[in-house]
Short mmCIF file of C-alpha atoms in Angstrom, two decimals:
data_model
loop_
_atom_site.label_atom_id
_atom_site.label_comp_id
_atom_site.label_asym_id
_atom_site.label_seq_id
_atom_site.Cartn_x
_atom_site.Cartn_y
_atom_site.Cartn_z
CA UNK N 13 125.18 105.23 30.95
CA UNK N 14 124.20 101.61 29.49
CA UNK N 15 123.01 100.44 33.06
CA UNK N 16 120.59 103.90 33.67
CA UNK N 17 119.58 102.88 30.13
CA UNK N 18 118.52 99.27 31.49
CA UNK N 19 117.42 100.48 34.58
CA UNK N 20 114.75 102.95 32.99
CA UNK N 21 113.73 100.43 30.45
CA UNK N 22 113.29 97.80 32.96
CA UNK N 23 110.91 99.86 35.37
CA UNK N 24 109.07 102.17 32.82
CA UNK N 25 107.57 99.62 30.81
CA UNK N 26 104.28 99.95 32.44
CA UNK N 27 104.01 96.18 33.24
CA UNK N 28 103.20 95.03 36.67
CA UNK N 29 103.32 91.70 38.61
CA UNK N 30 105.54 88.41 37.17
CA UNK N 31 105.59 90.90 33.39
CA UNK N 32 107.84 93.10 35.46
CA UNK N 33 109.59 91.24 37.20
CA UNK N 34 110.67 89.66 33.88
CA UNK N 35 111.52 92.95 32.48
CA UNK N 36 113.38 93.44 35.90
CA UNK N 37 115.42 90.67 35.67
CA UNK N 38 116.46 90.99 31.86
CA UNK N 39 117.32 94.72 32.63
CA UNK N 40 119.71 93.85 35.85
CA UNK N 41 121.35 91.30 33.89
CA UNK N 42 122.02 93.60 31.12
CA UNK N 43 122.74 96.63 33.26
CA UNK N 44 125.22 94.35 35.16
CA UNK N 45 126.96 92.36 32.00
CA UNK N 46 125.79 89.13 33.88
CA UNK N 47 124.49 86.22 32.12
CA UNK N 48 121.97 85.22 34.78
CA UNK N 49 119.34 87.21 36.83
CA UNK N 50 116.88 86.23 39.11
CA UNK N 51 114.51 87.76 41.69
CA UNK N 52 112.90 84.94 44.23
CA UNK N 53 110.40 85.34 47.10
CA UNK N 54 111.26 84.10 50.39
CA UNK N 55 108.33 81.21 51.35
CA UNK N 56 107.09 80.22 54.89
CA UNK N 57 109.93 79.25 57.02
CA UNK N 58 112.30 81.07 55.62
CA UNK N 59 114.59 78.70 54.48
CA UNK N 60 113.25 78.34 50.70
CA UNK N 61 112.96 80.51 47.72
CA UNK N 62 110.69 80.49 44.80
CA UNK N 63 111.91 82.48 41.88
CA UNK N 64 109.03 84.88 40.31
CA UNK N 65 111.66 85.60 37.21
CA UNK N 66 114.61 83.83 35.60
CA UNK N 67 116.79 85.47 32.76
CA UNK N 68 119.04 82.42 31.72
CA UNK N 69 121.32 84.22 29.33
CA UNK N 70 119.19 84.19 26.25
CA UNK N 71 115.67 83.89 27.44
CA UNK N 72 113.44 83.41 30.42
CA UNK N 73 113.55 80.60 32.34
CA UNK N 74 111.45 78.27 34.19
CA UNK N 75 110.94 78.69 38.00
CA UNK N 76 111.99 76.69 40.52
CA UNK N 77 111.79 76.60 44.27
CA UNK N 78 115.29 75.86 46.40
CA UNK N 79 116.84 75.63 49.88
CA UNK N 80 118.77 78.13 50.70
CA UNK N 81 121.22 76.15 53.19
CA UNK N 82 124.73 75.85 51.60
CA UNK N 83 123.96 78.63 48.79
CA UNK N 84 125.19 81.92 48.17
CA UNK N 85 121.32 83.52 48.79
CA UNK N 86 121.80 82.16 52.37
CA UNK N 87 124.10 84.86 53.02
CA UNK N 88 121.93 87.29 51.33
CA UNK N 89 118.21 87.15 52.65
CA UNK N 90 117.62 89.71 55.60
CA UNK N 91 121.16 91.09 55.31
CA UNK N 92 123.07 93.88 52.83
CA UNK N 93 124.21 93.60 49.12
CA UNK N 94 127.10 90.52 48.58
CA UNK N 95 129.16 90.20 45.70
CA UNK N 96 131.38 87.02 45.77
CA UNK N 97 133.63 88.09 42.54
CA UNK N 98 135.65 84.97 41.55
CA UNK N 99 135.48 80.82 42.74
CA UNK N 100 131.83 81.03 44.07
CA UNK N 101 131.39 77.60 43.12
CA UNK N 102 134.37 76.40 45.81
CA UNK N 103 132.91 79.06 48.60
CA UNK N 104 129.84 77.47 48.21
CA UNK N 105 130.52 73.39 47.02
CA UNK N 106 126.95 71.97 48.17
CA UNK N 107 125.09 74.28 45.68
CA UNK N 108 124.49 72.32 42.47
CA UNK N 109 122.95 75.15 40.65
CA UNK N 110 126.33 77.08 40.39
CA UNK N 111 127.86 74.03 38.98
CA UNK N 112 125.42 73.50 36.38
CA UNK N 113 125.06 76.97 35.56
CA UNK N 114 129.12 77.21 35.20
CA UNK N 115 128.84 80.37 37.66
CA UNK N 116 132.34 81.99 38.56
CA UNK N 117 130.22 85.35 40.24
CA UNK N 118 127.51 86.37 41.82
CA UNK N 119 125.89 89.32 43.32
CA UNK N 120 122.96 89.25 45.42
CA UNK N 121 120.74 91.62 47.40
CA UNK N 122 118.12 91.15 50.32
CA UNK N 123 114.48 92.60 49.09
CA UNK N 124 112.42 93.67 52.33
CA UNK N 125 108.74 95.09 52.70
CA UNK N 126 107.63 98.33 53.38
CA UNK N 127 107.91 97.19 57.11
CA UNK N 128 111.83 96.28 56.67
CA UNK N 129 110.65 92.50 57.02
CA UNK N 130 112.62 90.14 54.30
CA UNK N 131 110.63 89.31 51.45
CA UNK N 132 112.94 87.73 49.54
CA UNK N 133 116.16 88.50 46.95
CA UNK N 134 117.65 89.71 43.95
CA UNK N 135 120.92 87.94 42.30
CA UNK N 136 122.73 87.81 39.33
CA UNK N 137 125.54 85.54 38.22
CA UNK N 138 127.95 84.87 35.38
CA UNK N 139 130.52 82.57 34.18
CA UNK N 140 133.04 85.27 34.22
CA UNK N 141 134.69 86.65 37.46
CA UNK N 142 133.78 90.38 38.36
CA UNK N 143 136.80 92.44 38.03
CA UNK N 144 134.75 95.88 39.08
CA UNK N 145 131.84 96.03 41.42
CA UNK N 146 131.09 99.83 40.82
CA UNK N 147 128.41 98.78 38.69
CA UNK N 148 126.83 95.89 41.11
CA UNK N 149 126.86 98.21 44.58
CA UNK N 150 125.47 101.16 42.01
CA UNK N 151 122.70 99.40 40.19
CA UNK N 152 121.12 96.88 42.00
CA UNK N 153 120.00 98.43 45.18
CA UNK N 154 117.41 100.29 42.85
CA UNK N 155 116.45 97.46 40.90
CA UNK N 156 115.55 95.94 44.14
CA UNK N 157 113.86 98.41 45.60
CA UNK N 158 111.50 98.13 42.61
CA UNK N 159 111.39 94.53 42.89
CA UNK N 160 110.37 94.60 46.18
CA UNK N 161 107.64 97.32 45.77
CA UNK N 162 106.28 94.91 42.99
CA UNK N 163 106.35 91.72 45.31
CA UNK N 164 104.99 93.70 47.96
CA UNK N 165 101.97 94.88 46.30
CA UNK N 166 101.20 91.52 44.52
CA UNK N 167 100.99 90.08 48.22
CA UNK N 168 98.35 92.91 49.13
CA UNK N 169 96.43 91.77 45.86
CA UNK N 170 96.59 88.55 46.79
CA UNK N 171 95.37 89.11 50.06
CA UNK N 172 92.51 91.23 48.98
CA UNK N 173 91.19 88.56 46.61
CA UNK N 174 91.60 85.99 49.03
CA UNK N 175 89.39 88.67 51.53
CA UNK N 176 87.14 89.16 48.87
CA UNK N 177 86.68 85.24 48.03
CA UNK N 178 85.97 84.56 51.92
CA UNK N 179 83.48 87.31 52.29
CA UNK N 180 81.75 86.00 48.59
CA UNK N 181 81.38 82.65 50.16
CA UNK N 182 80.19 83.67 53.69
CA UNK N 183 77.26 85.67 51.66
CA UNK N 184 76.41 82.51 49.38
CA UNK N 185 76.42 80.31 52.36
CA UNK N 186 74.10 82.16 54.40
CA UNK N 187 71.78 80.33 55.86
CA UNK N 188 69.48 83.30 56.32
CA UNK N 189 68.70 85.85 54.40
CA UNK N 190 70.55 89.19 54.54
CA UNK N 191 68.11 92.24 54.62
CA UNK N 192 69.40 95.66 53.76
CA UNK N 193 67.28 98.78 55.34
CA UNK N 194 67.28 102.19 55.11
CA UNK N 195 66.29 104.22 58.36
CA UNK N 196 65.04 107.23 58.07
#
């Protein structure tokens, strides 16, 4: 009941772009009873992540780009829902970030375009082990299908600005001038 709760208050709020996302990852982490959340988009090469939103057990974080060699997203991006429920920190030695964070769990999900292509990934993470993943394998396939919607369409925004820029600057630029008639 608490994690439909979350996952309506998290998608409803009317926000779009890096505003939901935040509300995303506040609501997974809540839904989940995780003390981290994150959502990060997967950058040329595929071998890096930027985060979009952080939830850092009491408030947002900042983001950060990482490599995703030696880390538990590795095994996520472009593959199904993982849950690594106890020790993640000795599965996966090279990755600082658990360390630091104190991390004992962590869930992650793969977020792909409309196409099926990765875009990225959704994870969450606490200092406690998971002793139930009913919640995890319930919950956050739909919290990252609306994650993925939302990164999806702020690419095609993106793009259409950057479209809209390049056609702006080839109509300044012209050398000649453009002459609009009406044939009857």
């Amino acid at each position: 009941d608490r994690a439909l709760r979350e996952l309506v208050a998290g998608t409803s709020s009317g926000a779009i772009g890096v505003e939901f996302l935040r509300a995303l990852v506040h609501s997974v982490a809540q839904a989940v009873g995780s003390r981290f959340a994150f959502v990060g988009e997967l950058l040329p090469g595929a071998t890096c992540v930027r985060t979009l939103a952080v939830w850092a057990g009491q408030a947002f974080a900042e983001n950060f780009d990482y490599e995703l060699a030696g880390t538990p997203c590795e095994e996520v991006v472009g593959r199904e829902l993982r849950v690594f429920s106890d020790r993640v920190q000795s599965l996966f030695p090279s990755d600082h970030m658990l360390r630091d964070m104190g991390a004992a769990c962590y869930a992650g999900i793969s977020l792909s375009d409309s196409a099926g292509q990765p875009l990225g990934m959704l994870a969450c993470l606490d200092v406690e082990p998971v002793t139930s993943t009913a919640i995890i394998d319930s919950v956050l396939p739909i919290f990252a299908a609306g994650a993925a919607a939302e990164i999806e369409r702020m690419r095609g925004e993106q793009s259409l600005r950057r479209s809209e820029s390049t056609y702006r600057d080839l109509v300044e630029q012209a050398t000649y001038g453009i002459y609009q008639s009406r044939i009857a």
